[in-house]
mmCIF file with all atom_site columns, C-alpha atoms in Angstrom:
data_model
loop_
_atom_site.group_PDB
_atom_site.id
_atom_site.type_symbol
_atom_site.label_atom_id
_atom_site.label_alt_id
_atom_site.label_comp_id
_atom_site.label_asym_id
_atom_site.label_entity_id
_atom_site.label_seq_id
_atom_site.pdbx_PDB_ins_code
_atom_site.Cartn_x
_atom_site.Cartn_y
_atom_site.Cartn_z
_atom_site.occupancy
_atom_site.B_iso_or_equiv
_atom_site.pdbx_formal_charge
_atom_site.auth_seq_id
_atom_site.auth_comp_id
_atom_site.auth_asym_id
_atom_site.auth_atom_id
_atom_site.pdbx_PDB_model_num
ATOM 1  C CA . MET N 1 1  ? -55.354 38.708 14.201  1.00 50.00 ? 1  MET N CA 1
ATOM 2  C CA . LYS N 1 2  ? -56.266 36.198 11.714  1.00 63.00 ? 2  LYS N CA 1
ATOM 3  C CA . ASN N 1 3  ? -53.232 35.336 9.315   1.00 73.00 ? 3  ASN N CA 1
ATOM 4  C CA . PRO N 1 4  ? -54.223 36.574 5.713   1.00 67.00 ? 4  PRO N CA 1
ATOM 5  C CA . ILE N 1 5  ? -53.607 32.660 4.006   1.00 80.00 ? 5  ILE N CA 1
ATOM 6  C CA . GLU N 1 6  ? -56.400 31.443 6.336   1.00 83.00 ? 6  GLU N CA 1
ATOM 7  C CA . ASN N 1 7  ? -58.674 33.783 4.331   1.00 84.00 ? 7  ASN N CA 1
ATOM 8  C CA . LEU N 1 8  ? -57.832 32.422 1.006   1.00 92.00 ? 8  LEU N CA 1
ATOM 9  C CA . ASN N 1 9  ? -60.354 29.913 -0.448  1.00 94.00 ? 9  ASN N CA 1
ATOM 10 C CA . LYS N 1 10 ? -59.033 26.334 -1.363  1.00 94.00 ? 10 LYS N CA 1
ATOM 11 C CA . THR N 1 11 ? -61.392 26.030 -4.113  1.00 95.00 ? 11 THR N CA 1
ATOM 12 C CA . PHE N 1 12 ? -59.279 28.934 -6.021  1.00 95.00 ? 12 PHE N CA 1
ATOM 13 C CA . ASP N 1 13 ? -55.923 27.059 -5.643  1.00 91.00 ? 13 ASP N CA 1
ATOM 14 C CA . SER N 1 14 ? -55.719 26.245 -8.929  1.00 94.00 ? 14 SER N CA 1
ATOM 15 C CA . ARG N 1 15 ? -54.715 28.604 -11.843 1.00 95.00 ? 15 ARG N CA 1
ATOM 16 C CA . ILE N 1 16 ? -57.210 26.971 -14.164 1.00 97.00 ? 16 ILE N CA 1
ATOM 17 C CA . ARG N 1 17 ? -59.952 28.034 -11.603 1.00 97.00 ? 17 ARG N CA 1
ATOM 18 C CA . LEU N 1 18 ? -58.400 31.415 -11.060 1.00 97.00 ? 18 LEU N CA 1
ATOM 19 C CA . GLY N 1 19 ? -58.769 31.701 -14.774 1.00 97.00 ? 19 GLY N CA 1
ATOM 20 C CA . ILE N 1 20 ? -62.033 30.233 -15.000 1.00 98.00 ? 20 ILE N CA 1
ATOM 21 C CA . MET N 1 21 ? -63.519 32.814 -12.473 1.00 98.00 ? 21 MET N CA 1
ATOM 22 C CA . SER N 1 22 ? -61.668 35.566 -13.684 1.00 97.00 ? 22 SER N CA 1
ATOM 23 C CA . ALA N 1 23 ? -63.238 34.971 -17.096 1.00 97.00 ? 23 ALA N CA 1
ATOM 24 C CA . LEU N 1 24 ? -66.454 34.795 -15.862 1.00 98.00 ? 24 LEU N CA 1
ATOM 25 C CA . MET N 1 25 ? -65.956 38.078 -13.409 1.00 97.00 ? 25 MET N CA 1
ATOM 26 C CA . VAL N 1 26 ? -65.499 39.938 -16.867 1.00 96.00 ? 26 VAL N CA 1
ATOM 27 C CA . ASN N 1 27 ? -68.116 38.156 -19.114 1.00 96.00 ? 27 ASN N CA 1
ATOM 28 C CA . ALA N 1 28 ? -71.794 37.597 -18.298 1.00 95.00 ? 28 ALA N CA 1
ATOM 29 C CA . SER N 1 29 ? -71.414 33.951 -19.672 1.00 96.00 ? 29 SER N CA 1
ATOM 30 C CA . ILE N 1 30 ? -68.905 31.982 -21.695 1.00 97.00 ? 30 ILE N CA 1
ATOM 31 C CA . ASN N 1 31 ? -68.992 28.735 -23.805 1.00 95.00 ? 31 ASN N CA 1
ATOM 32 C CA . PHE N 1 32 ? -66.738 25.644 -23.432 1.00 94.00 ? 32 PHE N CA 1
ATOM 33 C CA . ASN N 1 33 ? -64.522 26.245 -26.546 1.00 93.00 ? 33 ASN N CA 1
ATOM 34 C CA . ASP N 1 34 ? -63.907 29.916 -25.787 1.00 96.00 ? 34 ASP N CA 1
ATOM 35 C CA . LEU N 1 35 ? -63.022 29.416 -22.308 1.00 96.00 ? 35 LEU N CA 1
ATOM 36 C CA . LYS N 1 36 ? -60.896 26.554 -23.207 1.00 96.00 ? 36 LYS N CA 1
ATOM 37 C CA . GLN N 1 37 ? -58.967 28.690 -25.839 1.00 96.00 ? 37 GLN N CA 1
ATOM 38 C CA . LEU N 1 38 ? -59.098 31.992 -23.164 1.00 96.00 ? 38 LEU N CA 1
ATOM 39 C CA . ILE N 1 39 ? -56.960 29.905 -20.433 1.00 96.00 ? 39 ILE N CA 1
ATOM 40 C CA . ASN N 1 40 ? -55.334 27.217 -22.647 1.00 96.00 ? 40 ASN N CA 1
ATOM 41 C CA . VAL N 1 41 ? -56.211 23.820 -21.237 1.00 96.00 ? 41 VAL N CA 1
ATOM 42 C CA . THR N 1 42 ? -57.463 20.648 -22.719 1.00 96.00 ? 42 THR N CA 1
ATOM 43 C CA . ASP N 1 43 ? -60.970 19.694 -22.528 1.00 94.00 ? 43 ASP N CA 1
ATOM 44 C CA . GLY N 1 44 ? -60.716 17.272 -19.915 1.00 95.00 ? 44 GLY N CA 1
ATOM 45 C CA . ASN N 1 45 ? -58.722 19.387 -17.572 1.00 96.00 ? 45 ASN N CA 1
ATOM 46 C CA . LEU N 1 46 ? -61.496 22.531 -18.111 1.00 97.00 ? 46 LEU N CA 1
ATOM 47 C CA . ALA N 1 47 ? -64.149 20.114 -17.492 1.00 96.00 ? 47 ALA N CA 1
ATOM 48 C CA . SER N 1 48 ? -62.720 18.699 -14.323 1.00 96.00 ? 48 SER N CA 1
ATOM 49 C CA . HIS N 1 49 ? -62.489 21.941 -13.032 1.00 97.00 ? 49 HIS N CA 1
ATOM 50 C CA . ILE N 1 50 ? -65.844 23.194 -14.164 1.00 97.00 ? 50 ILE N CA 1
ATOM 51 C CA . LYS N 1 51 ? -67.301 20.280 -12.254 1.00 97.00 ? 51 LYS N CA 1
ATOM 52 C CA . ALA N 1 52 ? -65.614 21.432 -9.101  1.00 97.00 ? 52 ALA N CA 1
ATOM 53 C CA . LEU N 1 53 ? -66.532 25.107 -9.222  1.00 98.00 ? 53 LEU N CA 1
ATOM 54 C CA . GLU N 1 54 ? -69.931 24.188 -10.248 1.00 97.00 ? 54 GLU N CA 1
ATOM 55 C CA . GLU N 1 55 ? -70.524 21.544 -7.354  1.00 97.00 ? 55 GLU N CA 1
ATOM 56 C CA . SER N 1 56 ? -69.274 24.471 -5.001  1.00 97.00 ? 56 SER N CA 1
ATOM 57 C CA . GLY N 1 57 ? -72.166 26.347 -6.344  1.00 98.00 ? 57 GLY N CA 1
ATOM 58 C CA . TYR N 1 58 ? -69.766 29.071 -7.663  1.00 98.00 ? 58 TYR N CA 1
ATOM 59 C CA . ILE N 1 59 ? -70.582 28.732 -11.514 1.00 98.00 ? 59 ILE N CA 1
ATOM 60 C CA . LYS N 1 60 ? -73.933 27.680 -13.263 1.00 97.00 ? 60 LYS N CA 1
ATOM 61 C CA . VAL N 1 61 ? -74.153 25.596 -16.435 1.00 96.00 ? 61 VAL N CA 1
ATOM 62 C CA . GLN N 1 62 ? -76.591 26.347 -19.020 1.00 95.00 ? 62 GLN N CA 1
ATOM 63 C CA . LYS N 1 63 ? -77.033 23.906 -21.800 1.00 92.00 ? 63 LYS N CA 1
ATOM 64 C CA . GLY N 1 64 ? -78.498 24.749 -25.037 1.00 87.00 ? 64 GLY N CA 1
ATOM 65 C CA . PHE N 1 65 ? -78.256 24.189 -28.925 1.00 86.00 ? 65 PHE N CA 1
ATOM 66 C CA . ILE N 1 66 ? -77.593 26.266 -31.712 1.00 83.00 ? 66 ILE N CA 1
ATOM 67 C CA . GLY N 1 67 ? -79.241 24.538 -34.760 1.00 87.00 ? 67 GLY N CA 1
ATOM 68 C CA . ARG N 1 68 ? -78.166 21.087 -34.164 1.00 87.00 ? 68 ARG N CA 1
ATOM 69 C CA . LYS N 1 69 ? -74.919 21.459 -32.310 1.00 86.00 ? 69 LYS N CA 1
ATOM 70 C CA . THR N 1 70 ? -74.982 21.675 -28.538 1.00 84.00 ? 70 THR N CA 1
ATOM 71 C CA . ASN N 1 71 ? -73.772 25.050 -26.698 1.00 87.00 ? 71 ASN N CA 1
ATOM 72 C CA . THR N 1 72 ? -72.571 25.160 -23.175 1.00 92.00 ? 72 THR N CA 1
ATOM 73 C CA . LEU N 1 73 ? -72.580 28.222 -21.488 1.00 96.00 ? 73 LEU N CA 1
ATOM 74 C CA . TYR N 1 74 ? -71.154 29.214 -18.171 1.00 98.00 ? 74 TYR N CA 1
ATOM 75 C CA . SER N 1 75 ? -71.871 32.049 -15.829 1.00 98.00 ? 75 SER N CA 1
ATOM 76 C CA . ALA N 1 76 ? -70.716 32.915 -12.125 1.00 98.00 ? 76 ALA N CA 1
ATOM 77 C CA . THR N 1 77 ? -73.032 32.693 -9.367  1.00 98.00 ? 77 THR N CA 1
ATOM 78 C CA . LYS N 1 78 ? -73.757 35.297 -6.968  1.00 98.00 ? 78 LYS N CA 1
ATOM 79 C CA . SER N 1 79 ? -72.107 33.419 -4.200  1.00 98.00 ? 79 SER N CA 1
ATOM 80 C CA . GLY N 1 80 ? -69.110 32.491 -6.499  1.00 98.00 ? 80 GLY N CA 1
ATOM 81 C CA . LYS N 1 81 ? -68.702 36.057 -7.454  1.00 98.00 ? 81 LYS N CA 1
ATOM 82 C CA . LYS N 1 82 ? -68.663 36.897 -3.643  1.00 97.00 ? 82 LYS N CA 1
ATOM 83 C CA . ALA N 1 83 ? -66.429 34.226 -2.845  1.00 97.00 ? 83 ALA N CA 1
ATOM 84 C CA . PHE N 1 84 ? -64.065 35.215 -5.509  1.00 97.00 ? 84 PHE N CA 1
ATOM 85 C CA . ARG N 1 85 ? -63.619 38.646 -4.461  1.00 97.00 ? 85 ARG N CA 1
ATOM 86 C CA . SER N 1 86 ? -62.917 37.495 -0.987  1.00 95.00 ? 86 SER N CA 1
ATOM 87 C CA . HIS N 1 87 ? -60.289 35.552 -2.363  1.00 96.00 ? 87 HIS N CA 1
ATOM 88 C CA . LEU N 1 88 ? -58.754 38.396 -4.352  1.00 95.00 ? 88 LEU N CA 1
ATOM 89 C CA . TYR N 1 89 ? -59.088 40.640 -1.340  1.00 93.00 ? 89 TYR N CA 1
ATOM 90 C CA . ALA N 1 90 ? -57.169 37.920 0.726   1.00 92.00 ? 90 ALA N CA 1
ATOM 91 C CA . LEU N 1 91 ? -54.349 37.808 -1.698  1.00 92.00 ? 91 LEU N CA 1
ATOM 92 C CA . GLU N 1 92 ? -53.996 41.738 -2.107  1.00 92.00 ? 92 GLU N CA 1
ATOM 93 C CA . GLN N 1 93 ? -53.836 41.890 1.876   1.00 89.00 ? 93 GLN N CA 1
ATOM 94 C CA . MET N 1 94 ? -50.902 38.733 1.801   1.00 88.00 ? 94 MET N CA 1
ATOM 95 C CA . ILE N 1 95 ? -48.905 40.919 -0.752  1.00 88.00 ? 95 ILE N CA 1
ATOM 96 C CA . LYS N 1 96 ? -49.181 43.998 1.153   1.00 87.00 ? 96 LYS N CA 1
ATOM 97 C CA . ASN N 1 97 ? -47.924 42.302 4.221   1.00 81.00 ? 97 ASN N CA 1
ATOM 98 C CA . ILE N 1 98 ? -44.899 41.459 2.338   1.00 79.00 ? 98 ILE N CA 1
ATOM 99 C CA . GLU N 1 99 ? -44.132 45.168 1.188   1.00 64.00 ? 99 GLU N CA 1
#
């Protein structure tokens, strides 16, 4: 039988990435500033974690404008939602094995 820790997705090892994906699981999309405020991180820190999740195919980025101001929206992809659910399930199984 496989050790539950082996089922964890390394992409989600960071608290910031967990926060980003959690926000995107309950919101269809969210903009950069709202996401930054929600998970309480710096611009640079958030940008680097968003890039990693985007490169993994777990989130998609939609750039647009509101008037003359840029507006970037983030949303979870179908594969991102599936991977995140699997990661949460693996965490749950680890916790159950502790009890």
